[in-house]
Amino acid sequence: MFPSLAALRDAARDLPPPDEIAAAAVAEHQAQLTKPPGSLGRLEDLVAWLARWQGQRVGAAPRLDRIDVLVFAGNHGVTAQGVSAYPAAVTAQMVANFSAGGAAINQLSRTAGAGLRVIPLALDRPTRDFTGAPAMEEREFLEAVGCGFDAVVPEIDLLCVGEMGIGNTTAAAALAAALFGGGGARWAGRGTGVDDAGLARKRAVIDAALTRHARLLGDPLALAAALGGRELAAILGATLAARHRRIPVLLDGFVSTAAAAPLARLSADGLAHALAAHVSAEAAHRTLLDELHLAPLLDMGMRLGEASGAALAVPLLRAALACHTGMATFAQAGVANKEA
Amino acid sequence: MFPSLAALRDAARDLPPPDEIAAAAVAEHQAQLTKPPGSLGRLEDLVAWLARWQGQRVGAAPRLDRIDVLVFAGNHGVTAQGVSAYPAAVTAQMVANFSAGGAAINQLSRTAGAGLRVIPLALDRPTRDFTGAPAMEEREFLEAVGCGFDAVVPEIDLLCVGEMGIGNTTAAAALAAALFGGGGARWAGRGTGVDDAGLARKRAVIDAALTRHARLLGDPLALAAALGGRELAAILGATLAARHRRIPVLLDGFVSTAAAAPLARLSADGLAHALAAHVSAEAAHRTLLDELHLAPLLDMGMRLGEASGAALAVPLLRAALACHTGMATFAQAGVANKEA
């Protein structure tokens, strides 16, 4: 566990660089495969991205043998402000549903050939309502970050991160607003389905939180502690751990992206090892992806969380890798190349 | 086989309607699953679409047990005009590569859990250069349509259609132009990678073809015979057969979509059972999808053909169906619903 915000900040700034030699080897191999150059579009980029961040040995292809989907769950004091369409008890109920195999992410993880682990974080101790106080003390925040960091085992080839937490789109919106500017009007959305009055409350709550915690602006980690939640902190920790362990990351929706965003504020390439698996129906997600210069792989109008969008994108990576490793070269297949 | 264009036209106008009862049953079940209503976005629509066109028995979920990928290959006399970056011999070489398992579509079909069948159509007899004569006689065209029609076996749950044919983006562009208006400037693109001079030749070839066959405008099937190719005709036949056999269809890229487009011209809902699996990097594909009111599932910058985009989208359908059939209901899981 990180002993202090300063230690965490150091870990978020001292990052391993990409392996451009591995990425170039992928590109060189792709150029020999029986297809016009670049004709597999982003599938080609995805394989290079895997190589760049896995840092393969020369001659070895990237791997997708073991994929973990980590879903972190937390509860939020800000639900007292009426910002969600669902009661806070649903967080624990959905964690039980994950355990029983009945949620969307159970089906999507299985379809993706990925292992699913759900990690509830002190659900009986919601964070404080951040309109009145910091959501977490520094120690609570660092514990949650550490929990996420330690959940990433070095053996995996790809990490998908997601979350469950009634009220957490409000926390994500407040954090995004504090990190990137603009108030509740820019960042609040309907989440899992609040009505007009609920949306107006979300906006007001975000604006109130920005005013209360204005002195923290410019300190991404302090903002994550004051405005985020335990599951957001854990996603930050897991995403950081993946970078240090050479594991590429698929981010899920708005909440997951906002959770990881402080890493991009602490280091310009802090999320270079992460891809946006999709853009969700929550309008603020696209705004946030634009701020982070992340181009989503999928746009399916989803707004569920749970890592559902991340898991859905895994087969795209598998398909990309299957082409890379399985296709014949022009020479092997006796196919005339463009220059022939 | 269809004995005449008139018989084919009749078959393309006398189409089975959607099964809205099956689609409504899917929507009713989705509403009970442990997720906010609509939060799986297009995944929910996809399951309803499968039900609508498979026409399931009441109480039975849609199926994706057997999926066929059909790739039709043809050669084109218009290649004499220098419209492709590759020699025409590559069509047959790539068919051999498909047989040997070395092409992208082999890997993508396997990843999708789909069966792949490649059907070469008289590769030793290219169609005529359509700047000087109709590409096909009526009999040749109907033969190719019939070949595609007969390739669709009734047992399958989903059909993916694709093509291989050096020069066929020029044929597709000429057909799209004749069906939807605009000339070479609107519809010609770089295909598998022609240079500026090649692109200028494509535009001129399309404009010349439109002038020569102007008397056919308004007759979609006659245009498909005059400007298309055997693999395009076969895709039209396969897409029509799927409709009559209650099999939903995933269209691939620009060429496949243009090949099926006459069905939408012959009947307003002629492609209602088909989805655009992706939008390709060929700019004319998006133009054509807009004309057909088709919203692509994926946008990965691909421009390969071979049904590659269609096969890549199959896991999205599998994921959607897995959620539909595997998720618990609110009642089963003891999760509080929104109204609770």
XYZ file of C-alpha atoms in Angstrom:
680
model
C 0.000 0.000 0.000
C 1.126 3.533 -0.662
C 2.042 5.278 2.600
C 1.113 8.742 1.382
C -0.342 10.733 -1.483
C 3.208 11.799 -2.258
C 4.339 8.183 -2.672
C 1.384 7.440 -4.915
C 2.121 10.572 -6.929
C 5.696 9.401 -7.424
C 4.502 5.982 -8.642
C 2.147 7.691 -11.090
C 4.980 9.803 -12.498
C 7.754 7.223 -12.710
C 6.236 5.036 -15.428
C 7.730 2.374 -17.703
C 7.907 3.552 -21.314
C 6.343 1.751 -24.285
C 8.313 -0.977 -26.037
C 8.539 0.543 -29.505
C 10.786 -2.263 -30.721
C 8.021 -4.792 -30.046
C 5.461 -2.548 -31.738
C 7.700 -2.121 -34.793
C 8.160 -5.895 -35.037
C 4.392 -6.288 -35.133
C 4.077 -3.676 -37.875
C 6.814 -5.358 -39.889
C 5.053 -8.710 -39.702
C 1.674 -7.174 -40.577
C 3.171 -5.735 -43.766
C 3.924 -9.263 -45.021
C 0.441 -10.682 -44.443
C -1.924 -11.411 -47.350
C -3.924 -8.186 -47.299
C -3.425 -4.677 -48.656
C -1.283 -2.616 -46.250
C -3.391 -1.160 -43.455
C -6.595 -2.791 -44.687
C -7.398 -4.279 -41.277
C -7.503 -0.734 -39.916
C -7.642 -0.519 -36.155
C -7.204 -4.275 -35.805
C -3.603 -3.739 -36.864
C -3.165 -0.886 -34.399
C -4.577 -3.018 -31.591
C -1.948 -5.711 -32.023
C 0.813 -3.106 -32.071
C -0.683 -1.572 -28.928
C -0.666 -4.946 -27.156
C 2.966 -5.465 -28.136
C 3.950 -1.941 -27.123
C 2.645 -2.361 -23.590
C 3.197 -6.063 -23.022
C 6.796 -5.580 -24.157
C 7.175 -8.943 -25.840
C 10.442 -10.675 -26.495
C 11.654 -10.214 -30.057
C 9.916 -12.680 -32.361
C 7.108 -13.486 -29.941
C 3.571 -12.298 -30.682
C 1.467 -10.526 -28.082
C -0.672 -12.835 -25.963
C -4.258 -12.872 -24.764
C -4.104 -16.119 -22.830
C -5.279 -14.726 -19.526
C -7.591 -11.760 -19.213
C -8.995 -10.462 -15.946
C -12.138 -8.388 -15.582
C -12.047 -6.549 -12.263
C -15.259 -4.940 -11.027
C -14.906 -2.738 -7.955
C -17.982 -1.758 -5.940
C -18.507 1.107 -3.531
C -21.215 3.114 -1.836
C -21.615 6.869 -1.844
C -22.868 9.277 0.769
C -23.900 11.674 -1.959
C -26.895 9.425 -2.680
C -28.532 11.243 0.246
C -28.935 14.155 -2.194
C -31.323 12.187 -4.427
C -28.942 11.858 -7.373
C -29.800 8.265 -8.372
C -32.904 6.512 -9.651
C -32.046 3.444 -7.545
C -31.704 3.005 -3.769
C -28.152 2.614 -2.429
C -28.987 -0.923 -1.289
C -28.799 -1.981 -4.939
C -24.983 -1.844 -4.847
C -24.784 -4.788 -2.438
C -27.661 -6.549 -4.158
C -25.843 -6.348 -7.469
C -22.615 -7.623 -5.885
C -24.618 -10.650 -4.769
C -25.980 -10.937 -8.298
C -22.402 -10.894 -9.671
C -21.500 -13.703 -7.267
C -24.498 -15.722 -8.376
C -23.624 -15.238 -12.058
C -26.788 -13.354 -12.952
C -25.536 -9.957 -14.120
C -24.635 -8.756 -17.601
C -20.917 -8.786 -16.810
C -21.053 -12.480 -15.932
C -22.335 -13.292 -19.407
C -20.010 -10.832 -21.127
C -16.902 -12.053 -19.284
C -17.701 -15.640 -20.199
C -18.287 -14.679 -23.839
C -14.961 -12.839 -23.816
C -13.103 -15.779 -22.323
C -12.080 -13.614 -19.393
C -11.987 -14.268 -15.692
C -14.267 -12.089 -13.561
C -13.444 -10.899 -10.056
C -15.757 -8.614 -8.130
C -14.248 -6.649 -5.273
C -16.637 -4.856 -2.890
C -15.040 -2.038 -0.924
C -16.517 -1.372 2.503
C -20.084 -1.255 1.220
C -21.348 -0.804 4.774
C -19.306 2.396 5.093
C -20.382 4.755 2.299
C -18.071 7.633 1.504
C -19.103 10.962 2.995
C -21.430 13.270 1.069
C -18.820 15.373 -0.707
C -20.974 18.481 -0.750
C -20.207 18.743 2.962
C -16.777 17.132 3.437
C -14.134 15.215 1.476
C -15.626 11.873 0.380
C -12.622 10.062 1.827
C -9.836 10.790 4.246
C -6.385 10.382 2.742
C -5.936 7.036 4.499
C -9.270 5.685 3.248
C -8.412 6.774 -0.276
C -4.964 5.174 -0.189
C -6.450 1.937 1.145
C -8.857 1.765 -1.775
C -6.112 2.610 -4.270
C -3.964 -0.111 -2.742
C -6.779 -2.605 -2.944
C -7.082 -1.985 -6.664
C -3.308 -2.005 -7.138
C -2.942 -5.365 -5.393
C -5.827 -6.929 -7.322
C -3.775 -6.883 -10.527
C -1.789 -10.087 -10.779
C 1.320 -9.933 -12.965
C 0.405 -13.070 -14.940
C -2.408 -11.519 -16.940
C -2.134 -10.300 -20.538
C -4.972 -7.766 -20.458
C -6.965 -6.031 -17.732
C -10.568 -4.831 -18.019
C -11.692 -2.457 -15.285
C -15.240 -1.615 -14.278
C -17.419 -0.603 -11.370
C -20.721 -0.815 -9.560
C -21.890 1.867 -7.176
C -25.258 3.587 -6.891
C -24.576 7.320 -7.165
C -21.158 7.027 -8.739
C -21.893 8.890 -11.972
C -22.292 11.958 -9.745
C -18.893 11.308 -8.175
C -17.355 10.719 -11.607
C -18.887 13.917 -12.973
C -17.630 15.965 -10.029
C -14.130 14.527 -10.446
C -14.117 15.104 -14.209
C -15.315 18.668 -13.696
C -12.565 19.333 -11.169
C -9.895 17.814 -13.423
C -10.953 19.291 -16.769
C -13.073 22.347 -16.046
C -16.730 23.145 -16.534
C -19.435 22.577 -13.959
C -22.482 20.391 -13.441
C -24.042 21.512 -16.706
C -21.101 20.094 -18.660
C -20.638 16.837 -16.773
C -23.936 15.687 -15.242
C -26.038 13.150 -17.146
C -28.891 10.812 -16.436
C -26.679 7.933 -15.275
C -28.821 4.837 -14.893
C -31.918 6.917 -15.499
C -32.726 9.888 -13.243
C -35.616 12.147 -14.229
C -35.385 15.891 -14.932
C -35.545 16.829 -11.254
C -32.840 14.287 -10.411
C -30.634 15.647 -13.186
C -31.058 19.179 -11.850
C -30.052 17.924 -8.386
C -26.947 16.234 -9.842
C -25.875 19.471 -11.491
C -26.356 21.454 -8.310
C -24.521 18.842 -6.238
C -21.538 18.944 -8.590
C -21.394 22.735 -8.541
C -21.634 22.755 -4.758
C -18.816 20.216 -4.482
C -16.585 22.217 -6.826
C -17.071 25.293 -4.683
C -16.437 23.455 -1.437
C -13.255 21.740 -2.642
C -11.940 24.603 -4.790
C -8.681 24.768 -2.857
C -7.796 21.252 -4.133
C -7.959 22.180 -7.824
C -4.640 21.304 -9.440
C -4.012 18.323 -7.155
C -5.480 15.333 -9.049
C -5.041 12.802 -6.249
C -6.498 15.066 -3.567
C -9.469 15.646 -5.875
C -9.907 11.898 -6.382
C -10.025 11.483 -2.607
C -12.410 14.381 -2.036
C -14.830 13.790 -4.934
C -14.447 10.165 -5.970
C -15.320 6.928 -4.278
C -13.602 3.767 -3.165
C -14.356 1.906 -6.416
C -12.995 4.842 -8.422
C -9.851 4.913 -6.294
C -9.414 1.166 -6.796
C -9.702 1.571 -10.581
C -6.983 4.218 -10.419
C -4.821 1.822 -8.436
C -5.463 -1.105 -10.762
C -4.760 0.960 -13.870
C -1.503 2.187 -12.360
C -0.490 -1.317 -11.294
C -1.135 -2.584 -14.806
C 1.256 0.006 -16.217
C 4.006 -1.006 -13.832
C 3.378 -4.696 -14.580
C 3.272 -4.243 -18.390
C -0.393 -5.115 -18.754
C -2.540 -3.213 -21.287
C -5.871 -1.951 -19.928
C -9.359 -1.653 -21.398
C -11.289 1.105 -19.676
C -15.053 0.770 -19.450
C -17.488 3.701 -19.361
C -17.724 7.193 -17.909
C -17.098 6.265 -14.277
C -14.108 4.043 -15.022
C -12.593 6.617 -17.341
C -13.054 9.403 -14.811
C -11.545 7.172 -12.139
C -8.381 6.649 -14.169
C -8.209 10.238 -15.455
C -6.042 11.583 -12.590
C -3.230 9.386 -13.974
C -3.331 11.406 -17.211
C -3.196 14.611 -15.172
C -0.164 13.416 -13.214
C 1.779 12.250 -16.269
C 1.109 13.196 -19.888
C 1.325 9.565 -20.996
C -0.194 8.142 -17.803
C -2.997 6.421 -19.717
C -1.036 5.521 -22.852
C -1.336 1.837 -21.897
C -5.151 2.133 -21.680
C -7.757 2.083 -24.428
C -11.332 3.268 -24.235
C -13.282 0.093 -24.950
C -16.412 2.032 -25.793
C -18.167 5.360 -25.542
C -21.302 5.148 -23.459
C -24.690 6.809 -23.775
C -23.755 9.115 -20.886
C -22.908 12.240 -22.885
C -20.128 13.288 -20.517
C -18.189 10.162 -21.458
C -17.484 11.445 -24.958
C -16.506 14.817 -23.504
C -14.078 13.083 -21.173
C -12.631 10.829 -23.897
C -12.041 13.919 -26.026
C -10.214 15.589 -23.135
C -8.059 12.468 -22.782
C -7.542 12.037 -26.560
C -8.924 8.499 -26.319
C -10.772 7.092 -29.362
C -13.333 4.490 -28.272
C -13.430 1.096 -29.962
C -17.206 0.664 -29.702
C -20.233 2.955 -29.669
C -23.199 0.784 -28.719
C -25.248 3.223 -26.662
C -24.558 1.275 -23.458
C -24.773 2.849 -19.988
C -24.516 -0.029 -17.532
C -20.999 0.043 -16.138
C -19.859 -3.267 -14.557
C -16.995 -3.357 -17.121
C -19.651 -4.386 -19.652
C -18.235 -2.245 -22.451
C -14.685 -3.354 -21.699
C -15.616 -7.039 -21.814
C -17.562 -6.487 -25.034
C -14.426 -5.163 -26.729
C -12.260 -8.159 -25.832
C -13.340 -10.211 -28.882
C -12.113 -7.376 -31.106
C -8.664 -7.783 -29.595
C -8.852 -11.560 -29.958
C -9.847 -11.178 -33.606
C -7.006 -8.751 -34.227
C -4.485 -11.099 -32.644
C -5.883 -14.114 -34.508
C -5.287 -12.337 -37.824
C -1.785 -11.361 -36.778
C -0.737 -14.836 -35.697
C -2.781 -16.945 -38.130
C -2.565 -15.273 -41.519
C -0.221 -16.411 -44.262
C 2.382 -14.073 -45.721
C 2.390 -13.147 -49.406
C 5.392 -15.414 -49.877
C 3.814 -18.381 -48.054
C 0.529 -18.118 -49.954
C 1.921 -17.351 -53.409
C -0.188 -14.215 -53.658
C 1.117 -11.338 -55.764
C 1.835 -8.238 -53.701
C 0.903 -4.728 -54.774
C 4.308 -4.042 -56.251
C 4.301 -7.272 -58.283
C -32.613 -20.599 -60.462
C -34.695 -17.631 -61.494
C -35.805 -17.993 -65.131
C -35.980 -14.252 -65.793
C -35.325 -10.819 -64.326
C -39.105 -10.538 -63.916
C -39.227 -13.677 -61.747
C -36.335 -12.413 -59.630
C -38.043 -9.044 -59.314
C -41.206 -10.753 -58.061
C -39.225 -12.700 -55.452
C -37.602 -9.462 -54.281
C -40.991 -7.799 -53.843
C -42.972 -10.612 -52.220
C -41.122 -10.731 -48.915
C -41.980 -12.284 -45.547
C -42.746 -9.615 -42.929
C -40.964 -9.273 -39.570
C -42.235 -11.259 -36.590
C -43.101 -8.395 -34.262
C -44.583 -10.770 -31.690
C -41.213 -12.459 -31.288
C -39.485 -9.070 -31.061
C -41.947 -7.871 -28.424
C -41.399 -11.023 -26.367
C -37.675 -10.273 -26.369
C -38.274 -6.694 -25.227
C -40.596 -7.874 -22.462
C -37.968 -10.301 -21.151
C -35.201 -7.668 -21.358
C -37.256 -5.354 -19.134
C -37.116 -7.903 -16.312
C -33.343 -8.414 -16.377
C -31.077 -6.987 -13.660
C -30.039 -3.766 -15.394
C -31.574 -0.324 -15.832
C -34.009 -0.339 -18.780
C -32.196 0.127 -22.070
C -28.775 0.209 -20.432
C -27.359 -2.443 -22.765
C -28.128 -0.112 -25.660
C -27.768 -1.681 -29.069
C -27.141 -5.092 -27.545
C -30.832 -5.131 -26.629
C -31.841 -4.040 -30.120
C -29.704 -6.769 -31.663
C -31.518 -9.536 -29.819
C -34.893 -8.099 -30.831
C -33.651 -7.908 -34.425
C -32.607 -11.562 -34.360
C -36.035 -12.530 -32.994
C -37.838 -10.335 -35.509
C -36.229 -12.009 -38.499
C -35.711 -15.536 -37.172
C -39.391 -15.577 -36.164
C -38.971 -17.695 -33.075
C -41.663 -19.739 -31.437
C -43.207 -17.988 -28.439
C -41.047 -18.460 -25.364
C -37.962 -19.511 -27.304
C -34.950 -17.196 -27.459
C -33.216 -16.384 -30.722
C -30.382 -18.727 -31.648
C -26.844 -18.354 -32.927
C -25.963 -22.024 -33.061
C -24.991 -22.118 -36.708
C -23.535 -19.164 -38.555
C -22.310 -19.249 -42.138
C -19.830 -16.835 -43.675
C -20.180 -16.904 -47.452
C -17.454 -15.272 -49.523
C -18.155 -15.001 -53.250
C -15.328 -14.296 -55.686
C -15.443 -12.913 -59.208
C -13.254 -11.302 -61.844
C -13.886 -8.041 -63.634
C -13.171 -6.935 -67.184
C -13.031 -3.345 -66.020
C -9.593 -4.065 -64.507
C -8.313 -3.475 -68.054
C -8.886 0.214 -67.330
C -6.219 0.266 -64.594
C -8.627 0.768 -61.689
C -6.903 -1.529 -59.161
C -3.551 -1.526 -57.417
C -3.361 -5.326 -57.740
C -3.292 -7.605 -60.812
C -6.514 -9.548 -61.561
C -4.682 -12.819 -60.930
C -4.827 -12.013 -57.213
C -8.519 -12.974 -57.089
C -7.754 -16.638 -57.789
C -4.618 -16.518 -55.629
C -6.661 -15.262 -52.703
C -9.297 -17.972 -53.253
C -6.472 -20.482 -52.927
C -5.331 -18.665 -49.792
C -8.868 -18.953 -48.362
C -8.814 -22.698 -49.074
C -5.474 -23.034 -47.337
C -6.695 -21.105 -44.294
C -4.239 -18.248 -44.627
C -6.452 -15.197 -45.131
C -7.887 -12.771 -42.593
C -11.392 -14.187 -43.020
C -10.192 -17.660 -42.031
C -8.985 -16.331 -38.689
C -12.016 -14.083 -38.186
C -14.529 -16.829 -38.998
C -12.848 -19.174 -36.554
C -12.803 -16.485 -33.859
C -16.508 -15.868 -34.526
C -17.382 -19.546 -34.303
C -18.745 -19.399 -37.835
C -18.400 -21.745 -40.774
C -16.641 -20.308 -43.821
C -17.502 -21.199 -47.414
C -15.752 -19.573 -50.347
C -17.539 -19.731 -53.690
C -15.563 -18.706 -56.777
C -17.728 -17.725 -59.736
C -16.243 -18.393 -63.173
C -12.940 -16.710 -62.352
C -11.594 -17.684 -65.774
C -14.390 -15.718 -67.448
C -14.196 -12.128 -66.186
C -17.259 -9.967 -66.701
C -17.070 -7.606 -69.652
C -15.608 -4.130 -69.243
C -18.823 -2.249 -68.507
C -17.601 0.965 -70.093
C -18.156 -0.784 -73.435
C -20.958 -3.300 -72.833
C -23.104 -4.703 -70.012
C -20.848 -6.550 -67.559
C -23.123 -9.595 -67.765
C -25.804 -10.912 -70.058
C -29.127 -11.468 -68.312
C -28.514 -15.232 -68.219
C -25.045 -14.856 -66.692
C -26.413 -12.494 -64.072
C -29.276 -14.822 -63.137
C -26.878 -17.752 -62.876
C -24.736 -15.842 -60.399
C -27.784 -14.694 -58.417
C -29.015 -18.290 -58.302
C -25.626 -19.521 -57.141
C -25.784 -17.129 -54.192
C -29.419 -17.949 -53.504
C -28.738 -21.692 -53.407
C -25.683 -21.287 -51.171
C -27.897 -20.279 -48.242
C -28.949 -23.380 -46.344
C -32.132 -23.048 -44.285
C -30.554 -24.475 -41.118
C -28.409 -21.451 -40.308
C -29.269 -18.805 -37.720
C -27.232 -15.952 -39.197
C -25.600 -15.245 -42.534
C -22.491 -13.137 -43.118
C -21.855 -12.153 -46.739
C -18.614 -10.945 -48.254
C -16.587 -10.895 -51.445
C -13.235 -11.039 -53.161
C -12.681 -9.613 -56.612
C -9.899 -7.396 -57.914
C -11.568 -4.326 -59.428
C -14.894 -4.743 -57.659
C -14.915 -1.456 -55.756
C -15.203 0.159 -59.194
C -18.189 -2.058 -60.042
C -19.753 -1.339 -56.642
C -19.247 2.402 -57.071
C -20.802 2.375 -60.546
C -23.802 0.404 -59.245
C -24.242 2.681 -56.219
C -24.035 5.740 -58.448
C -26.675 4.330 -60.800
C -28.987 3.418 -57.899
C -28.601 6.523 -55.739
C -27.372 9.313 -58.000
C -24.110 11.215 -58.222
C -21.175 10.272 -60.383
C -17.626 9.032 -60.004
C -16.660 11.958 -57.779
C -19.234 10.883 -55.181
C -18.645 7.142 -55.243
C -15.057 6.351 -56.283
C -12.498 5.721 -53.552
C -9.052 4.211 -53.257
C -10.288 0.645 -52.742
C -7.369 -1.541 -51.737
C -5.015 1.326 -52.421
C -4.902 2.962 -55.881
C -2.822 6.105 -56.305
C -4.120 9.503 -57.445
C -3.951 8.578 -61.129
C -5.803 5.325 -60.462
C -8.481 7.177 -58.516
C -8.943 9.616 -61.415
C -9.308 6.635 -63.787
C -11.930 5.061 -61.479
C -13.951 8.251 -61.500
C -13.804 8.542 -65.273
C -14.712 4.867 -65.722
C -17.769 5.253 -63.477
C -18.926 8.351 -65.319
C -18.440 6.637 -68.676
C -20.435 3.612 -67.487
C -23.282 5.782 -66.245
C -23.493 7.459 -69.633
C -23.372 4.205 -71.571
C -26.045 2.469 -69.475
C -28.228 5.518 -68.836
C -31.262 3.846 -70.382
C -31.258 1.281 -67.557
C -31.610 3.856 -64.748
C -34.690 2.995 -62.702
C -34.294 -0.773 -63.229
C -32.202 -1.962 -60.256
C -31.728 -5.526 -61.464
C -30.770 -4.508 -64.993
C -28.235 -2.118 -63.462
C -26.839 -4.879 -61.252
C -26.332 -6.999 -64.374
C -24.809 -4.190 -66.420
C -22.513 -2.644 -63.778
C -21.973 -5.297 -61.121
C -20.126 -8.553 -61.109
C -20.835 -12.189 -60.465
C -19.844 -12.002 -56.784
C -22.091 -8.962 -56.323
C -24.976 -10.779 -58.003
C -24.417 -13.786 -55.752
C -24.519 -11.572 -52.652
C -27.834 -10.175 -53.859
C -29.131 -13.718 -54.310
C -27.876 -14.883 -50.916
C -29.326 -11.858 -49.123
C -32.690 -12.438 -50.808
C -32.634 -16.159 -50.001
C -31.916 -15.364 -46.350
C -35.003 -13.187 -46.181
C -37.211 -15.924 -47.587
C -35.641 -18.479 -45.209
C -35.958 -16.254 -42.115
C -32.222 -15.793 -41.634
C -30.869 -12.409 -40.472
C -27.920 -11.099 -42.487
C -24.760 -9.198 -41.594
C -23.538 -7.187 -44.556
C -19.811 -6.540 -44.864
C -18.295 -3.461 -46.502
C -18.885 -1.182 -49.458
C -18.968 -3.855 -52.160
C -21.296 -6.176 -50.229
C -23.620 -3.340 -49.321
C -23.744 -2.077 -52.902
C -24.391 -5.630 -54.086
C -27.444 -5.970 -51.826
C -28.674 -2.408 -52.398
C -30.916 -3.241 -55.400
C -33.117 -5.185 -52.935
C -33.809 -1.928 -51.069
C -34.645 -0.267 -54.375
C -37.103 -3.030 -55.312
C -38.872 -3.076 -51.932
C -38.748 -0.373 -49.262
C -38.023 -2.961 -46.540
C -35.969 -5.232 -48.771
C -32.940 -4.995 -46.472
C -34.810 -4.795 -43.161
C -33.436 -8.242 -42.255
C -29.861 -7.045 -42.854
C -27.540 -5.064 -40.605
C -24.419 -3.192 -41.593
C -21.719 -4.964 -39.593
C -19.313 -2.084 -39.995
C -18.526 1.043 -41.924
C -15.320 0.732 -43.876
C -12.542 3.199 -44.615
C -13.866 3.495 -48.188
C -15.665 6.836 -47.866
C -18.442 5.808 -50.249
C -19.522 3.118 -47.805
C -20.793 5.668 -45.300
C -22.552 7.527 -48.097
C -24.240 4.303 -49.153
C -25.209 3.324 -45.590
C -26.774 6.758 -45.156
C -28.777 6.268 -48.356
C -29.970 2.904 -47.021
C -30.620 4.202 -43.469
C -28.306 1.527 -42.080
C -26.376 2.307 -38.877
C -23.127 0.308 -38.773
C -22.216 -1.698 -35.679
C -18.464 -1.151 -35.968
C -16.185 1.560 -37.288
C -12.681 0.119 -37.307
C -11.233 1.724 -40.424
C -11.124 -1.608 -42.255
C -11.107 -1.896 -46.057
C -10.392 -5.530 -46.812
C -13.677 -7.113 -47.830
C -13.749 -10.942 -47.557
C -16.652 -10.573 -45.077
C -14.017 -9.496 -42.545
C -16.163 -6.755 -41.012
C -19.206 -9.016 -40.886
C -17.324 -11.784 -39.088
C -15.825 -9.265 -36.678
C -19.319 -8.205 -35.591
C -20.512 -11.729 -34.790
C -19.129 -11.683 -31.220
C -21.242 -8.583 -30.549
C -24.340 -10.602 -31.422
C -23.157 -13.526 -29.319
C -22.567 -11.200 -26.369
C -26.006 -9.643 -26.778
C -27.672 -13.044 -26.862
C -25.648 -14.301 -23.897
C -26.921 -11.393 -21.807
C -30.468 -12.030 -22.921
C -30.473 -15.733 -22.147
C -28.102 -15.790 -19.160
C -29.002 -12.824 -16.978
C -31.136 -13.102 -13.862
C -34.371 -11.158 -13.510
C -34.894 -8.625 -10.714
C -37.200 -11.138 -9.013
C -34.732 -14.034 -9.319
C -31.794 -12.021 -8.005
C -33.606 -10.114 -5.257
C -32.415 -6.797 -6.668
C -34.589 -3.727 -6.109
C -35.974 -2.329 -9.343
C -36.087 1.356 -10.182
C -39.636 1.734 -8.939
C -38.886 0.012 -5.634
